[in-house]
Structures are given as structure tokens and as C-alpha cells.
Short mmCIF file of C-alpha atoms and ligand atoms in Angstrom, two decimals:
data_model
loop_
_atom_site.label_atom_id
_atom_site.label_comp_id
_atom_site.label_asym_id
_atom_site.label_seq_id
_atom_site.Cartn_x
_atom_site.Cartn_y
_atom_site.Cartn_z
CA UNK A 1 57.00 14.01 118.35
CA UNK A 2 58.88 11.25 120.10
CA UNK A 3 57.84 7.63 120.19
CA UNK A 4 57.00 8.03 123.88
CA UNK A 5 54.76 11.05 123.26
CA UNK A 6 53.03 9.29 120.37
CA UNK A 7 52.32 6.26 122.54
CA UNK A 8 50.87 8.45 125.28
CA UNK A 9 48.57 10.11 122.72
CA UNK A 10 47.46 6.79 121.22
CA UNK A 11 46.71 5.42 124.69
CA UNK A 12 44.61 8.51 125.52
CA UNK A 13 42.60 8.07 122.34
CA UNK A 14 42.19 4.36 123.13
CA UNK A 15 40.90 5.15 126.64
CA UNK A 16 38.45 7.76 125.33
CA UNK A 17 37.08 5.36 122.71
CA UNK A 18 36.67 2.67 125.38
CA UNK A 19 34.81 5.05 127.67
CA UNK A 20 32.57 6.36 124.87
CA UNK A 21 31.49 2.84 124.06
CA UNK A 22 31.14 1.68 127.67
CA UNK A 23 34.02 -0.79 127.41
CA UNK A 24 36.68 -1.66 129.95
CA UNK A 25 39.90 0.05 128.75
CA UNK A 26 41.89 -2.88 130.18
CA UNK A 27 40.34 -5.17 127.55
CA UNK A 28 41.92 -3.25 124.67
CA UNK A 29 45.63 -3.86 124.09
CA UNK A 30 48.03 -1.80 122.02
CA UNK A 31 50.29 -3.53 119.50
CA UNK A 32 53.20 -1.54 118.06
CA UNK A 33 53.61 -2.47 114.39
CA UNK A 34 57.30 -2.36 113.61
CA UNK A 35 57.84 -3.30 109.96
CA UNK A 36 60.84 -1.27 108.67
CA UNK A 37 61.28 0.39 112.11
CA UNK A 38 64.82 0.67 113.54
CA UNK A 39 65.69 -1.46 116.54
CA UNK A 40 66.36 1.56 118.76
CA UNK A 41 62.88 2.92 118.27
CA UNK A 42 61.32 -0.48 118.92
CA UNK A 43 63.26 -0.63 122.19
CA UNK A 44 61.99 2.87 123.02
CA UNK A 45 58.41 1.67 122.52
CA UNK A 46 58.96 -1.36 124.73
CA UNK A 47 60.50 0.84 127.45
CA UNK A 48 57.40 3.05 127.20
CA UNK A 49 55.32 0.04 128.16
CA UNK A 50 54.29 -1.50 124.83
CA UNK A 51 53.98 -5.23 125.46
CA UNK A 52 52.95 -6.52 122.03
CA UNK A 53 55.11 -5.97 118.96
CA UNK A 54 53.67 -6.91 115.56
CA UNK A 55 55.83 -7.88 112.60
CA UNK A 56 54.82 -8.54 108.98
CA UNK A 57 57.78 -10.59 107.78
CA UNK A 58 59.25 -13.71 109.35
CA UNK A 59 62.81 -12.95 108.24
CA UNK A 60 62.82 -9.40 109.60
CA UNK A 61 61.19 -10.53 112.84
CA UNK A 62 63.68 -13.35 113.32
CA UNK A 63 66.63 -10.96 113.39
CA UNK A 64 64.87 -8.60 115.79
CA UNK A 65 63.70 -11.34 118.12
CA UNK A 66 67.17 -12.92 118.29
CA UNK A 67 68.59 -9.52 119.16
CA UNK A 68 65.96 -8.26 121.61
CA UNK A 69 64.64 -11.46 123.14
CA UNK A 70 61.27 -11.43 124.81
CA UNK A 71 60.66 -8.28 126.84
CA UNK A 72 57.35 -8.25 124.94
CA UNK A 73 55.09 -10.61 123.02
CA UNK A 74 55.87 -10.92 119.31
CA UNK A 75 52.88 -11.34 117.01
CA UNK A 76 52.94 -12.12 113.29
CA UNK A 77 50.44 -9.97 111.36
CA UNK A 78 51.69 -10.37 107.77
CA UNK A 79 50.84 -12.99 105.19
CA UNK A 80 52.52 -16.30 106.06
CA UNK A 81 53.77 -18.70 103.41
CA UNK A 82 53.28 -22.32 104.35
CA UNK A 83 57.00 -23.04 103.98
CA UNK A 84 57.78 -20.48 106.72
CA UNK A 85 55.44 -22.10 109.26
CA UNK A 86 58.29 -23.94 110.92
CA UNK A 87 60.06 -20.68 111.78
CA UNK A 88 56.86 -18.87 112.71
CA UNK A 89 55.88 -21.35 115.43
CA UNK A 90 59.26 -20.96 117.10
CA UNK A 91 59.38 -17.17 116.92
CA UNK A 92 55.92 -15.84 117.64
CA UNK A 93 53.52 -15.78 120.57
CA UNK A 94 50.51 -15.37 118.30
CA UNK A 95 49.84 -15.58 114.56
CA UNK A 96 47.09 -13.21 113.37
CA UNK A 97 47.23 -14.23 109.71
CA UNK A 98 45.93 -17.80 109.70
CA UNK A 99 43.59 -17.73 106.74
CA UNK A 100 43.54 -21.19 105.17
CA UNK A 101 43.32 -24.79 106.27
CA UNK A 102 46.53 -25.88 104.54
CA UNK A 103 48.49 -23.25 106.51
CA UNK A 104 46.77 -24.18 109.77
CA UNK A 105 47.60 -27.86 109.27
CA UNK A 106 51.24 -27.05 108.64
CA UNK A 107 51.35 -24.75 111.69
CA UNK A 108 49.80 -27.55 113.74
CA UNK A 109 52.42 -30.08 112.58
CA UNK A 110 55.26 -27.65 113.22
CA UNK A 111 53.91 -26.58 116.61
CA UNK A 112 53.67 -30.23 117.59
CA UNK A 113 57.31 -30.76 116.59
CA UNK A 114 58.28 -27.70 118.63
CA UNK A 115 56.32 -29.04 121.60
CA UNK A 116 53.98 -26.11 121.92
CA UNK A 117 50.43 -24.95 121.39
CA UNK A 118 50.38 -22.00 119.01
CA UNK A 119 47.83 -19.22 119.53
CA UNK A 120 46.23 -18.16 116.26
CA UNK A 121 43.63 -15.73 115.02
CA UNK A 122 41.63 -16.43 111.89
CA UNK A 123 42.15 -13.59 109.40
CA UNK A 124 38.96 -12.59 107.60
CA UNK A 125 38.88 -10.63 104.34
CA UNK A 126 35.92 -8.64 105.54
CA UNK A 127 35.66 -6.37 102.47
CA UNK A 128 36.08 -9.22 99.98
CA UNK A 129 38.97 -7.35 98.32
CA UNK A 130 41.03 -9.33 95.83
CA UNK A 131 44.29 -7.73 96.94
CA UNK A 132 43.86 -8.64 100.62
CA UNK A 133 44.59 -11.89 102.35
CA UNK A 134 42.08 -13.50 104.69
CA UNK A 135 39.31 -16.04 104.36
CA UNK A 136 36.08 -14.68 102.82
CA UNK A 137 33.43 -13.84 105.41
CA UNK A 138 31.06 -16.51 104.09
CA UNK A 139 33.65 -19.28 104.63
CA UNK A 140 35.09 -18.11 107.95
CA UNK A 141 32.93 -20.22 110.27
CA UNK A 142 33.71 -23.35 108.26
CA UNK A 143 37.42 -22.62 108.54
CA UNK A 144 37.10 -22.16 112.31
CA UNK A 145 35.32 -25.52 112.51
CA UNK A 146 38.05 -27.21 110.47
CA UNK A 147 40.94 -25.69 112.44
CA UNK A 148 39.38 -26.17 115.89
CA UNK A 149 40.32 -29.87 116.29
CA UNK A 150 44.02 -29.29 115.49
CA UNK A 151 45.51 -30.00 118.90
CA UNK A 152 48.61 -27.85 118.68
CA UNK A 153 46.72 -24.74 117.66
CA UNK A 154 44.48 -22.65 119.88
CA UNK A 155 42.07 -20.28 118.12
CA UNK A 156 41.86 -17.09 120.16
CA UNK A 157 39.71 -14.92 117.89
CA UNK A 158 39.56 -13.06 114.60
CA UNK A 159 41.64 -10.49 112.75
CA UNK A 160 40.79 -8.19 109.86
CA UNK A 161 41.98 -5.30 107.76
CA UNK A 162 38.99 -3.45 106.23
CA UNK A 163 39.16 -1.57 102.92
CA UNK A 164 41.01 1.73 103.14
CA UNK A 165 38.96 4.92 103.52
CA UNK A 166 39.81 8.56 104.11
CA UNK A 167 37.01 8.76 106.62
CA UNK A 168 37.34 6.10 109.34
CA UNK A 169 33.56 6.15 109.86
CA UNK A 170 33.28 4.30 106.56
CA UNK A 171 35.26 1.41 108.04
CA UNK A 172 32.75 1.02 110.90
CA UNK A 173 30.37 -1.40 109.12
CA UNK A 174 33.34 -3.70 108.40
CA UNK A 175 34.50 -3.72 112.02
CA UNK A 176 30.92 -4.34 113.10
CA UNK A 177 30.66 -7.22 110.64
CA UNK A 178 33.72 -8.88 112.21
CA UNK A 179 32.23 -8.49 115.69
CA UNK A 180 28.93 -9.97 114.51
CA UNK A 181 30.80 -12.88 112.94
CA UNK A 182 32.56 -13.43 116.27
CA UNK A 183 29.20 -13.46 118.06
CA UNK A 184 27.81 -16.02 115.60
CA UNK A 185 30.87 -18.24 116.10
CA UNK A 186 30.51 -17.98 119.89
CA UNK A 187 26.87 -19.07 119.55
CA UNK A 188 28.03 -22.21 117.69
CA UNK A 189 29.91 -23.36 120.83
CA UNK A 190 32.64 -25.08 118.82
CA UNK A 191 34.88 -27.10 121.16
CA UNK A 192 38.40 -25.67 121.79
CA UNK A 193 37.54 -22.33 120.15
CA UNK A 194 37.98 -19.13 122.12
CA UNK A 195 36.79 -15.85 120.72
CA UNK A 196 38.52 -13.50 123.18
CA UNK A 197 40.34 -11.39 120.63
CA UNK A 198 39.27 -9.08 117.83
CA UNK A 199 42.43 -7.76 116.19
CA UNK A 200 41.28 -4.72 114.21
CA UNK A 201 42.04 -1.01 113.87
CA UNK A 202 45.19 0.73 112.64
CA UNK A 203 46.51 4.31 112.85
CA UNK A 204 43.70 5.82 110.78
CA UNK A 205 40.73 4.05 112.31
CA UNK A 206 41.55 2.49 115.68
CA UNK A 207 39.10 4.60 117.69
CA UNK A 208 36.21 3.38 115.55
CA UNK A 209 37.52 -0.20 115.79
CA UNK A 210 37.52 0.04 119.60
CA UNK A 211 33.96 1.37 119.59
CA UNK A 212 33.05 -1.74 117.58
CA UNK A 213 34.79 -4.17 119.93
CA UNK A 214 38.51 -4.38 119.08
CA UNK A 215 40.64 -6.04 121.78
CA UNK A 216 43.98 -5.54 119.99
CA UNK A 217 44.69 -2.44 117.88
CA UNK A 218 47.69 -2.55 115.53
CA UNK A 219 49.43 0.82 115.32
CA UNK A 220 52.48 1.60 113.17
CA UNK A 221 52.57 5.16 111.83
CA UNK A 222 50.74 6.57 114.84
CA UNK A 223 53.70 5.52 116.99
CA UNK A 224 56.73 5.63 114.69
CA UNK A 225 55.68 8.14 112.02
CA UNK A 226 55.47 7.54 108.27
CA UNK A 227 57.35 4.53 106.99
CA UNK A 228 60.15 4.82 104.42
CA UNK A 229 58.85 3.98 100.94
CA UNK A 230 59.91 0.59 99.61
C1 PLP B 301 51.31 -2.09 108.60
C2 PLP B 301 50.17 -2.77 109.26
C3 PLP B 301 49.49 -2.18 110.34
C4 PLP B 301 49.81 -0.79 110.87
O1 PLP B 301 49.37 0.19 109.98
P1 PLP B 301 49.51 1.76 110.36
O2 PLP B 301 48.62 2.45 109.39
O3 PLP B 301 50.96 2.09 110.20
O4 PLP B 301 49.07 1.92 111.76
C5 PLP B 301 48.49 -2.91 110.95
N1 PLP B 301 48.14 -4.13 110.51
C6 PLP B 301 48.76 -4.73 109.49
C7 PLP B 301 48.33 -6.09 109.06
C8 PLP B 301 49.78 -4.06 108.82
O5 PLP B 301 50.38 -4.66 107.77
#
């Protein structure tokens, strides 16, 4: 199937999941995840109405953004090394992978130098997996408190990647845990912290993520097909 057909199908599934769970479909946005995807197919997705493109690697994103400009928002979803913060604040509209204070402080300094306020999500390692990035659930609220005063960052919400399951229903408790964390953070009324966004759900499990409150779903294979190995 073509990129355009895939996007139509994903959007239908998104709308159904929103309806099933009594949510406003307009509050769930689709991100096309484009690591390893050719430029032409990214452009196809943007022409089909995708307005958020998610990249994992700063270097790869830099080339694409210089070439395509900003017909869409560019979000960073991959692990960010502190020494790449200076590029990241100039390239991206939002950084989903802020998961430690040291990185946040460097992003804040670099955003200040670039004269902008950078939107960030706090990435939470909701399953406590050693191989995944993200702040452990138990420390997430403390990290939000520590990042909140940094004037050139604006916390917009939370991001997670649950453990991988064959059956997406098994991911549900992890999505729910992120939503409950968000609700606890909202109840803390921490100044300057917004909790508008829950970035969760990928090709295999995005319908369940929407039922549990996702506001941004990150879809790669469901739009572009299987990625090349390596
Ligand atoms: C690759 C990736 C996705 C997309 O995964 P698919 O299974 O291709 O939909 C989403 N989020 C992150 C952080 C990723 O690295």
C-alpha cells in the first residue's frame, strides 16, 4: 500500500480509538516517524497532511530539515547526547527525549543562546527496562520539579516507550501508568509546567495508547512499511 493509503488507515484507526474512549479526535495528533525513510516518502507523508515528523538522530534530521525546511514540525524522539544539545535546539520544535537534569540544563543554556524557549517532554522509562532510556517512574516528578524553573525550556508533557509485547493489550497498564503519573504531576501544580501532551503509542499499539490518553502517537512502520535492517 502507498504512504497515502497507510496514513488514511492509521487516521481511521485513531478516530475509532478516540470515539471508543469518548475522547475528542482533534486532541490526538499523528507523528510520522522517519528514521531511515527516503526523503521522497517523507514529502509524500507531508503532502498527505502529516504535520509532525519525528526523527531519532540529530545528524540525519539536520540533513532532512535543511533540505525540506519547515512544512511540518520536526520533533526529536531519539536519545540525545548532551554534546548535541546545541544542534537540537536549533533544529527541532519539540524534544521528546529529555530524561536527565544534566541534559535539560545544557538544552536550557543552548536554547538561551539561540534566543528561544524549547518545548520538551520528559521521557519516562515506564517499564524500568535497562536497555531503554528515560527517567525511572519513581524519579520522574522530581525531575519535572528540577527542570521546571529552567527559563528557556517549557515542559509540555511526558513521553514513553513501554516494553515490547506481541499483544498490545499487555502494554495498556504501562500507558495507563504514564497517564496516572501525568495526573499526579498536574495535581502538584508546579509553576511553568504544562502537561498537555502524552507522547505514547507506536505502530503495534497506538489504538490502546489513545484509549489510555495519548495526545501524540508516533508511527513509523504503519506509514512507511518495515524499515531496512541496520
Ligand atoms: C522507531 C520509533 C517509533 C516508531 O516505531 P514503529 O513501530 O515503526 O511505529 C516510535 N517511537 C520511537 C521512540 C522510535 O524510536
